[in-house]
Coordinates of C-alpha atoms in Angstrom, one line a residue:
Chain A
X142 CA 134.5 217.2 88.2
X143 CA 134.2 219.4 90.5
X144 CA 134.7 219.8 94.1
X145 CA 132.5 218.1 97.3
X146 CA 133.5 217.2 100.6
X147 CA 132.1 214.1 102.8
X148 CA 129.9 214.1 106.1
X149 CA 130.2 211.1 108.1
X150 CA 127.3 211.1 111.2
X151 CA 127.6 208.2 113.8
X152 CA 127.4 206.0 111.5
X153 CA 127.8 202.1 112.8
X154 CA 127.7 199.0 111.1
X155 CA 128.0 195.3 111.3
X156 CA 128.2 192.6 109.3
X157 CA 126.6 189.6 111.9
X158 CA 124.1 191.1 114.6
X159 CA 126.1 191.7 118.4
X160 CA 129.0 191.9 116.5
X161 CA 129.6 195.4 115.1
X162 CA 132.3 196.5 113.1
X163 CA 132.2 200.3 113.6
X164 CA 130.8 201.9 115.6
X165 CA 130.0 205.8 116.2
X166 CA 131.8 206.7 112.8
X167 CA 131.8 211.0 112.2
X168 CA 134.1 212.8 110.5
X169 CA 134.3 215.5 107.8
X170 CA 135.6 215.4 104.8
X171 CA 136.3 218.7 102.9
X172 CA 136.6 218.7 99.4
X173 CA 140.4 219.0 98.5
X174 CA 141.3 216.7 101.1
X175 CA 144.1 213.6 101.0
X176 CA 142.7 211.5 104.3
X177 CA 144.7 208.7 105.0
X178 CA 142.5 206.3 107.1
X179 CA 144.9 203.3 109.0
X180 CA 145.0 200.2 111.9
X181 CA 145.8 197.8 112.2
X182 CA 144.1 194.0 110.4
X183 CA 140.5 193.2 110.7
X184 CA 140.0 196.9 112.0
X185 CA 136.9 197.9 109.8
X186 CA 138.8 200.1 107.2
X187 CA 137.5 198.5 104.3
X188 CA 134.2 197.9 105.2
X189 CA 134.0 202.0 106.1
X190 CA 135.1 202.7 102.7
X191 CA 132.4 200.4 101.1
X192 CA 129.8 202.4 103.1
X193 CA 130.6 205.2 101.8
X194 CA 130.0 203.8 97.9
X195 CA 126.7 202.6 99.5
X196 CA 128.2 198.8 99.0
X197 CA 126.6 197.8 102.5
X198 CA 123.3 200.5 102.8
X199 CA 122.6 198.9 105.6
X200 CA 124.2 200.7 107.7
X201 CA 123.3 203.3 111.0
X202 CA 123.8 206.7 111.2
X203 CA 124.6 209.2 108.2
X204 CA 126.2 209.6 105.0
X205 CA 126.1 212.7 103.0
X206 CA 127.8 213.8 99.7
X207 CA 127.5 217.3 98.9
X208 CA 124.2 217.6 101.8
X209 CA 123.0 214.4 99.3
X210 CA 122.0 211.5 101.6
X211 CA 123.6 208.0 101.3
X212 CA 120.7 206.3 100.6
X213 CA 118.7 203.1 97.7
X214 CA 117.2 205.8 96.0
X215 CA 119.7 208.3 96.0
X216 CA 122.5 205.4 94.9
X217 CA 123.1 206.6 91.0
X218 CA 124.1 209.7 91.6
X219 CA 126.2 209.6 94.3
X220 CA 128.0 206.0 92.4
X221 CA 128.2 208.7 89.3
X222 CA 130.4 211.3 92.2
X223 CA 133.1 207.9 93.6
X224 CA 135.4 206.0 92.5
X225 CA 136.5 203.4 93.8
X226 CA 139.4 201.4 93.6
X227 CA 139.1 197.4 95.1
X228 CA 142.2 195.6 97.5
X229 CA 141.7 192.5 95.1
X230 CA 142.8 194.6 91.0
X231 CA 141.4 191.4 90.1
X232 CA 137.0 191.5 92.0
X233 CA 138.2 195.6 89.3
X234 CA 138.2 194.1 86.3
X235 CA 136.4 192.0 84.5
X236 CA 136.1 192.7 80.8
X237 CA 138.8 191.4 78.1
X238 CA 140.9 193.7 77.5
X239 CA 141.8 196.8 79.9
X240 CA 140.6 199.3 77.2
X241 CA 136.8 197.9 77.2
X242 CA 137.4 198.1 81.1
X243 CA 137.9 201.5 81.0
X244 CA 135.6 202.3 79.0
X245 CA 132.9 200.1 80.4
X246 CA 131.6 202.8 83.2
X247 CA 131.7 205.3 80.3
X248 CA 129.0 203.7 78.3
X249 CA 127.1 202.9 80.7
X250 CA 127.0 206.3 81.6
X251 CA 125.3 206.2 77.8
X252 CA 128.3 208.5 76.3
X253 CA 128.8 209.2 73.1
X254 CA 131.9 207.0 71.5
X255 CA 134.1 209.6 70.9
X256 CA 134.1 210.9 74.4
X257 CA 134.4 207.1 75.2
X258 CA 137.7 206.6 73.9
X259 CA 138.8 210.0 74.9
X260 CA 138.3 209.6 78.5
X261 CA 140.1 206.1 77.9
X262 CA 143.4 207.8 76.4
X263 CA 143.2 210.3 79.6
X264 CA 142.8 207.2 81.7
X265 CA 145.3 205.6 80.4
X266 CA 147.8 208.3 80.0
X267 CA 147.4 209.7 83.5
X268 CA 148.0 206.6 84.7
X269 CA 151.0 206.2 83.0
X270 CA 149.9 202.7 81.3
X271 CA 148.1 203.2 77.7
X272 CA 150.9 201.0 75.6
X273 CA 148.8 198.6 77.8
X274 CA 145.4 200.1 75.8
X275 CA 144.4 196.2 73.4
X276 CA 146.2 193.9 76.4
X277 CA 144.2 191.3 77.6
X278 CA 143.7 191.2 82.1
X279 CA 144.8 188.2 82.0
X280 CA 148.2 188.9 80.7
X281 CA 148.5 191.9 82.2
X282 CA 151.1 191.8 86.6
X283 CA 150.3 192.5 89.5
X284 CA 151.3 196.4 89.9
X285 CA 149.9 196.4 85.8
X286 CA 146.5 195.5 86.8
X287 CA 146.1 198.0 90.1
X288 CA 147.6 200.6 88.0
X289 CA 144.4 199.3 85.5
X290 CA 142.5 199.6 87.9
X291 CA 142.7 203.8 88.7
X292 CA 142.5 203.7 85.2
X293 CA 139.4 202.8 85.1
X294 CA 137.5 204.3 87.9
X295 CA 139.6 208.1 86.6
X296 CA 137.8 207.5 83.5
X297 CA 134.2 208.3 85.2
X298 CA 135.7 211.8 86.2
X299 CA 135.1 211.3 89.8
X300 CA 134.7 214.1 91.9
X301 CA 136.0 211.4 95.7
X302 CA 137.6 208.6 95.1
X303 CA 138.6 205.9 97.8
X304 CA 141.3 203.9 97.8
X305 CA 142.1 200.1 99.6
X306 CA 145.1 199.4 100.2
X307 CA 146.7 201.0 96.4
X308 CA 150.5 200.4 97.4
X309 CA 150.0 196.6 97.4
X310 CA 151.5 195.0 94.5
X311 CA 153.4 198.5 93.1
X312 CA 157.3 197.8 92.7
X313 CA 158.8 201.1 93.8
X314 CA 159.2 202.6 90.3
X315 CA 154.7 202.0 90.0
X316 CA 154.1 202.8 93.5
X317 CA 155.8 206.6 93.4
X318 CA 154.0 207.0 90.2
X319 CA 150.9 205.9 91.7
X320 CA 151.9 208.9 94.9
X321 CA 152.1 211.1 91.4
X322 CA 149.0 210.8 90.4
X323 CA 147.4 211.2 93.6
X324 CA 149.2 213.7 94.5
X325 CA 148.4 215.7 91.7
X326 CA 145.0 215.8 92.1
X327 CA 143.4 218.1 93.7
X328 CA 139.8 216.2 95.2
X329 CA 138.5 214.5 98.0
X330 CA 140.8 210.8 98.4
X331 CA 140.6 208.7 101.0
X332 CA 142.6 206.2 101.4
X333 CA 142.9 202.6 103.4
X334 CA 146.4 201.2 103.9
X335 CA 148.8 199.8 105.9
X336 CA 151.0 201.6 103.8
X337 CA 151.7 204.2 106.3
X338 CA 155.2 205.2 104.1
X339 CA 152.0 205.8 100.9
X340 CA 150.1 207.7 103.6
X341 CA 152.6 210.1 104.5
X342 CA 153.5 210.7 100.5
X343 CA 149.8 211.2 99.8
X344 CA 148.1 212.2 102.1
X345 CA 148.0 215.2 103.9
X346 CA 145.1 214.0 107.3
X347 CA 144.4 210.6 109.0
X348 CA 142.1 209.3 111.0
X349 CA 143.5 205.7 112.9
X350 CA 140.6 203.3 113.7
X351 CA 141.1 201.0 116.2
X352 CA 137.7 199.0 117.1
X353 CA 136.0 199.5 114.7
X354 CA 135.6 203.2 116.1
X355 CA 137.8 206.7 115.2
X356 CA 140.5 207.1 118.4
X357 CA 142.8 209.7 116.8
X358 CA 141.7 212.7 113.4
X359 CA 144.5 214.9 112.9
X360 CA 147.2 216.1 110.4
X361 CA 149.4 212.8 109.1
X362 CA 152.3 214.4 110.7
X363 CA 151.4 214.5 113.9
X364 CA 150.1 211.1 114.4
X365 CA 152.8 208.8 111.8
X366 CA 155.4 210.1 114.3
X367 CA 154.1 209.4 117.2
X368 CA 155.4 206.0 118.6
X369 CA 153.3 205.3 121.3
X370 CA 150.4 205.8 119.6
X371 CA 151.0 204.1 116.4
X372 CA 153.0 201.3 118.8
X373 CA 149.2 200.8 120.7
X374 CA 147.1 200.1 117.9
X375 CA 149.2 197.4 116.1
X376 CA 151.7 200.0 114.2
X377 CA 155.1 201.0 113.7
X378 CA 156.7 203.9 112.7
X379 CA 156.2 205.0 108.8
X380 CA 159.5 203.1 107.3
X381 CA 161.3 206.3 106.8
X382 CA 160.4 208.5 110.2
X383 CA 162.1 205.1 112.1
X384 CA 165.7 205.4 109.7
X385 CA 165.4 209.0 111.2
X386 CA 164.9 208.9 114.4
X387 CA 166.8 205.7 114.4
X388 CA 169.7 206.4 113.6
X389 CA 172.6 204.3 112.9
X390 CA 168.8 201.7 112.5
X391 CA 170.4 199.2 109.8
X392 CA 173.9 198.8 111.0
X393 CA 172.3 197.3 113.9
X394 CA 170.3 195.0 112.2
X395 CA 172.8 194.2 109.8
X396 CA 171.4 196.0 106.6
Chain B
X296 CA 150.5 172.8 83.3
X297 CA 148.3 171.4 85.3
X298 CA 144.5 170.0 83.4
X299 CA 142.6 173.3 85.3
X300 CA 145.5 175.7 83.7
X301 CA 145.1 174.7 80.2
X302 CA 141.7 175.2 80.7
X303 CA 141.9 178.5 82.1
X304 CA 144.9 179.4 78.9
X305 CA 142.2 177.0 76.8
X306 CA 140.3 179.7 77.4
X307 CA 141.6 182.1 77.4
X308 CA 143.3 181.4 73.7
X309 CA 140.4 181.0 72.2
X310 CA 139.6 184.8 73.6
X311 CA 142.1 185.6 72.0
X312 CA 142.0 184.0 69.5
X313 CA 138.2 185.8 67.8
X314 CA 139.8 189.5 68.8
X315 CA 142.5 188.7 65.2
X316 CA 142.6 190.9 62.5
X317 CA 141.0 188.2 60.0
X318 CA 138.8 189.4 57.5
X319 CA 137.0 186.5 58.8
X320 CA 136.8 187.5 62.3
X321 CA 135.5 191.8 61.0
X322 CA 132.7 190.4 59.5
X323 CA 129.7 191.7 61.2
X324 CA 128.6 189.4 63.7
X325 CA 125.5 189.1 62.9
X326 CA 126.2 188.0 59.4
X327 CA 128.0 185.1 61.2
X328 CA 125.4 184.0 64.0
X329 CA 123.1 183.6 61.0
X330 CA 125.2 181.3 58.6
X331 CA 125.5 179.8 61.8
X332 CA 122.0 178.9 62.6
X333 CA 121.3 178.1 58.7
X334 CA 123.9 176.1 58.7
X335 CA 123.4 173.5 61.9
X336 CA 119.1 173.8 60.7
X337 CA 120.2 172.2 57.3
X338 CA 122.5 170.2 58.5
X339 CA 120.6 168.7 61.0
X340 CA 117.8 168.7 59.3
X341 CA 119.1 165.6 56.9
X342 CA 116.5 161.9 57.0
X343 CA 119.1 159.5 59.4
X344 CA 120.4 156.9 56.3
X345 CA 121.2 160.3 54.0
X346 CA 125.0 159.7 55.1
X347 CA 125.6 160.9 51.8
X348 CA 124.0 164.5 51.1
X349 CA 125.7 164.9 54.7
X350 CA 129.2 164.6 53.5
X351 CA 128.7 167.7 51.5
X352 CA 128.5 169.7 54.0
X353 CA 131.6 169.4 55.0
X354 CA 132.0 172.0 52.8
X355 CA 131.7 175.0 54.9
X356 CA 133.8 173.9 57.8
X357 CA 136.5 172.7 55.4
X358 CA 136.0 176.5 53.9
X359 CA 136.5 178.0 57.0
X360 CA 139.1 176.7 58.6
X361 CA 141.1 176.8 55.3
X362 CA 140.0 180.2 54.6
X363 CA 139.4 181.5 58.0
X364 CA 143.3 180.3 57.9
X365 CA 142.3 178.8 61.6
X366 CA 144.2 175.1 63.0
X367 CA 142.2 172.3 62.3
X368 CA 144.3 170.2 64.5
X369 CA 144.4 173.1 67.4
X370 CA 140.3 172.8 66.8
X371 CA 139.9 169.0 67.5
X372 CA 142.6 169.5 69.9
X373 CA 139.8 172.0 72.1
X374 CA 136.9 170.4 70.5
X375 CA 138.3 166.4 72.0
X376 CA 135.5 166.3 75.5
X377 CA 132.5 167.6 73.3
X378 CA 133.5 164.6 70.1
X379 CA 132.8 161.8 72.4
X380 CA 130.0 162.9 73.9
X381 CA 128.3 164.0 70.7
X382 CA 129.9 160.0 69.4
X383 CA 127.5 158.3 72.4
X384 CA 125.1 160.0 71.4
X385 CA 124.1 157.3 68.2
X386 CA 126.2 154.0 69.3
X387 CA 123.2 152.1 70.2
X388 CA 121.1 152.2 66.2
X389 CA 123.2 149.5 65.0
X390 CA 122.1 147.0 68.3
X391 CA 117.7 148.6 67.0
X392 CA 118.4 149.2 63.7
X393 CA 120.0 145.7 61.3
X394 CA 117.9 145.9 58.2
X395 CA 120.9 145.7 56.1
X396 CA 120.6 149.0 53.8
X397 CA 123.0 149.6 51.3
X398 CA 126.7 147.8 50.7
X399 CA 130.1 149.1 50.6
X400 CA 131.7 146.5 48.0
X401 CA 130.6 143.5 49.5
X402 CA 129.8 144.6 53.2
X403 CA 126.6 144.7 54.3
X404 CA 125.7 148.2 56.0
X405 CA 122.7 148.1 58.7
X406 CA 120.1 150.8 59.2
X407 CA 121.6 151.4 62.7
X408 CA 125.0 151.6 60.9
X409 CA 123.6 154.0 58.8
X410 CA 122.6 156.2 61.1
X411 CA 124.7 156.4 63.7
X412 CA 126.9 158.0 61.7
X413 CA 124.9 160.5 60.0
X414 CA 123.8 162.0 63.6
X415 CA 127.5 161.7 64.7
X416 CA 128.8 163.4 61.8
X417 CA 125.5 166.1 62.4
X418 CA 126.6 165.7 65.8
X419 CA 130.8 166.6 64.2
X420 CA 129.7 169.4 62.0
X421 CA 127.6 171.1 64.0
X422 CA 130.0 171.5 66.8
X423 CA 132.5 172.6 64.5
X424 CA 129.9 175.3 62.9
X425 CA 129.7 176.4 67.0
X426 CA 133.3 176.3 67.4
X427 CA 133.9 178.4 64.0
X428 CA 131.7 181.4 65.7
X429 CA 133.3 181.2 68.8
X430 CA 136.6 180.7 67.5
X431 CA 136.1 184.2 64.6
X432 CA 134.0 186.3 67.0
X433 CA 134.1 187.5 70.6
X434 CA 131.7 187.1 73.1
X435 CA 130.5 190.3 73.4
X436 CA 130.0 190.7 69.6
X437 CA 128.1 188.1 70.2
X438 CA 125.5 189.4 72.2
X439 CA 125.5 192.3 69.6
X440 CA 124.3 190.2 67.6
X441 CA 122.0 189.1 69.9
X442 CA 120.7 192.1 70.8
X443 CA 119.5 193.3 67.4
X444 CA 117.4 189.4 66.7
X445 CA 115.8 190.7 69.8
X446 CA 116.6 188.6 72.6
X447 CA 114.9 188.9 75.9
X448 CA 118.3 191.5 77.0
X449 CA 118.1 189.0 80.8
X450 CA 119.2 186.2 77.7
X451 CA 122.1 187.6 76.6
X452 CA 123.5 189.0 79.9
X453 CA 123.4 185.9 81.3
X454 CA 125.3 184.1 78.3
X455 CA 127.9 187.3 79.2
X456 CA 128.0 186.8 82.2
X457 CA 128.4 182.7 83.0
X458 CA 131.4 183.3 79.9
X459 CA 132.5 185.6 82.7
X460 CA 132.2 184.0 85.8
X461 CA 133.5 181.0 83.8
X462 CA 136.7 182.2 84.2
X463 CA 136.9 183.3 87.3
X464 CA 135.6 180.0 88.3
X465 CA 139.0 178.7 86.3
X466 CA 140.8 180.4 88.3
X467 CA 139.6 179.6 92.0
X468 CA 139.8 176.6 90.5
X469 CA 143.5 177.3 89.8
X470 CA 144.7 177.7 92.3
X471 CA 143.7 176.0 95.1
X472 CA 145.2 173.3 93.0
X473 CA 147.9 175.1 92.5
X474 CA 148.2 175.6 96.2
X475 CA 147.1 171.6 97.2
X476 CA 149.9 170.4 95.4
X477 CA 152.8 172.4 96.0
X478 CA 151.6 170.7 99.3
X479 CA 151.4 167.3 98.5
X480 CA 154.2 167.0 96.2
X481 CA 154.9 163.4 94.5
X482 CA 150.5 162.9 95.3
X483 CA 148.9 162.5 91.5
X484 CA 145.9 164.0 91.4
X485 CA 143.5 165.5 94.3
X486 CA 142.2 163.2 97.1
X487 CA 139.4 161.6 96.7
X488 CA 139.4 163.0 101.0
X489 CA 139.9 167.1 100.2
X490 CA 137.7 167.4 97.4
X491 CA 134.3 167.4 99.1
X492 CA 136.9 170.4 101.5
X493 CA 138.2 171.5 98.3
X494 CA 134.7 171.9 96.0
X495 CA 133.2 173.7 99.2
X496 CA 136.3 176.0 99.6
X497 CA 136.1 176.8 94.9
X498 CA 132.1 177.1 95.9
X499 CA 132.7 180.4 98.5
X500 CA 135.6 182.0 96.7
X501 CA 134.1 182.0 93.1
X502 CA 131.2 183.3 95.4
X503 CA 132.7 185.1 96.6
X504 CA 134.7 186.9 93.9
X505 CA 131.8 187.0 91.4
X506 CA 129.8 189.2 93.6
X507 CA 132.7 191.4 94.2
X508 CA 133.5 191.3 90.7
X509 CA 129.7 193.1 90.7
X510 CA 130.0 195.7 93.6
X511 CA 132.6 196.5 90.7
X512 CA 130.0 197.0 87.9
X513 CA 127.5 198.8 89.8
X514 CA 130.0 200.9 91.5
X515 CA 130.7 201.9 87.2
X516 CA 127.3 202.8 85.9
X517 CA 126.0 198.9 85.2
X518 CA 122.1 198.9 85.6
X519 CA 121.2 195.3 83.8
X520 CA 122.6 196.3 80.7
X521 CA 125.6 196.0 78.9
X522 CA 126.9 198.6 76.1
X523 CA 128.9 197.5 73.7
X524 CA 130.3 200.3 72.2
X525 CA 129.9 201.7 68.7
X526 CA 127.6 199.8 66.3
X527 CA 128.9 197.5 64.1
X528 CA 128.2 199.0 60.5
X529 CA 127.2 196.4 58.3
X530 CA 129.0 196.5 54.9
X531 CA 128.7 194.7 50.9
X532 CA 131.5 192.2 52.1
X533 CA 128.9 191.1 55.8
X534 CA 125.8 191.1 53.1
X535 CA 128.0 188.8 49.9
X536 CA 129.1 186.3 52.8
X537 CA 125.4 186.6 53.6
X538 CA 123.9 185.9 50.1
X539 CA 126.8 183.0 49.0
X540 CA 126.5 181.1 52.0
X541 CA 123.0 181.0 52.0
X542 CA 123.1 179.8 48.4
X543 CA 125.2 177.2 49.1
X544 CA 123.8 175.1 52.2
X545 CA 121.2 176.2 50.3
X546 CA 121.5 174.1 47.7
X547 CA 124.0 171.6 49.2
X548 CA 120.6 170.4 51.2
X549 CA 118.4 170.5 48.3
X550 CA 121.1 169.3 45.3
X551 CA 122.3 165.9 45.4
X552 CA 125.9 167.2 44.9
X553 CA 127.4 164.2 46.4
X554 CA 125.8 161.3 43.9
X555 CA 126.6 164.2 41.2
X556 CA 130.5 164.7 42.2
X557 CA 130.4 161.0 42.5
X558 CA 129.2 160.0 38.8
X559 CA 131.2 162.2 37.6
X560 CA 134.4 159.1 38.1
X561 CA 131.1 156.3 37.7

């Protein structure tokens, strides 16, 4: 693994003509940065992540990963560097059991079976699911699937991790576990989420999106504390901040 | 459990059965494929009135069910959809071929009845042989062995993906019907009026899931070929298994085994 950066310039994209989903997005993501992408439903967070990993190539503007432009001929090289965790873990896991799924990428990259085993063990240990090694995918709970889908990308030893709603379906313990794992990962990571508390705990920088564009890009602490800004764009303060700002809210809410 | 949930459960349990650590599961997949193909070839090669000889071919499924510790009842239950279709194949024979061929005590047996029973037995045996193969070998190992037989990459990958997508399709169908049943309490099955919409939904959803799975594969370096892990080594017991069954099947096909056994009791 090495530290690499990502540069996005004037990125625009639409699934249908005249209905732009992303409009003129530009930002620089430096190595080791943790960036949270937030915004109301349908603002284009997932689409942005899909573009960054080359799932749609018919975009306008440019995406460069470590100076390599994202295009069809560089796709293979770029995808080796990026691990993408899908929003829906069921779509990510397709092999019969956790081991086979985790071994899929290293085998495709032609690694010898010993190295495949080593990487799978390492990835499963990193997300604390070693005991699920032989478990069939269909027998995993929602939270276990989420952790397994993170493990399967860790076997690629990615330089960049992109995550779409990673905290969905996780119970509090697994959520804390995932936060700890992400905070240990000292490469570039971009996390799209509605879970502002999760972003608060994992990202130093936040990009607020609305109507397919970037409204605000800055320190997480500044953006997530700005109640007015968040409310203007269909979001609310993270619960942890809300609790501090509105002391006694629990009594009022009869919690 | 709804029908679809049961189907999903059966696919999954068949997968689990194939992954168990029994000696028969551990045999080299290529050997099992070769024996299965040889068995099917021998079975279908019996002439249409040769019921006696064909009966001897029951030895293979009987031995595998017994030695492989597989439940015959579970196998029969899983094949309940296919077996009637197999049996329908020869059902018209008695109408076309009425010539008396043999007597069973005082009952005359026409050539049509005999050929119908022969055809049905051939169908049942071949279906059982296929079941025994997939119940003891994972689809990945079957595909691995097919690649060893130099079957085209495209064909083998299609086979594997179709098998995987059956699960995806069934899961989506399960979700849709569950959502329908929860909002149609007391109604048995799905109303005809809703079929079109549900099938359309199923198609769109499963296409969507299939596309996402494909994207997930591509993002993890998939370039058109599956890698099945370590090379599976052919061991002594695999060769012994192959030799024994090859000799036994050839003997069962070429020698009048049932006649010899029958003559012992006459």
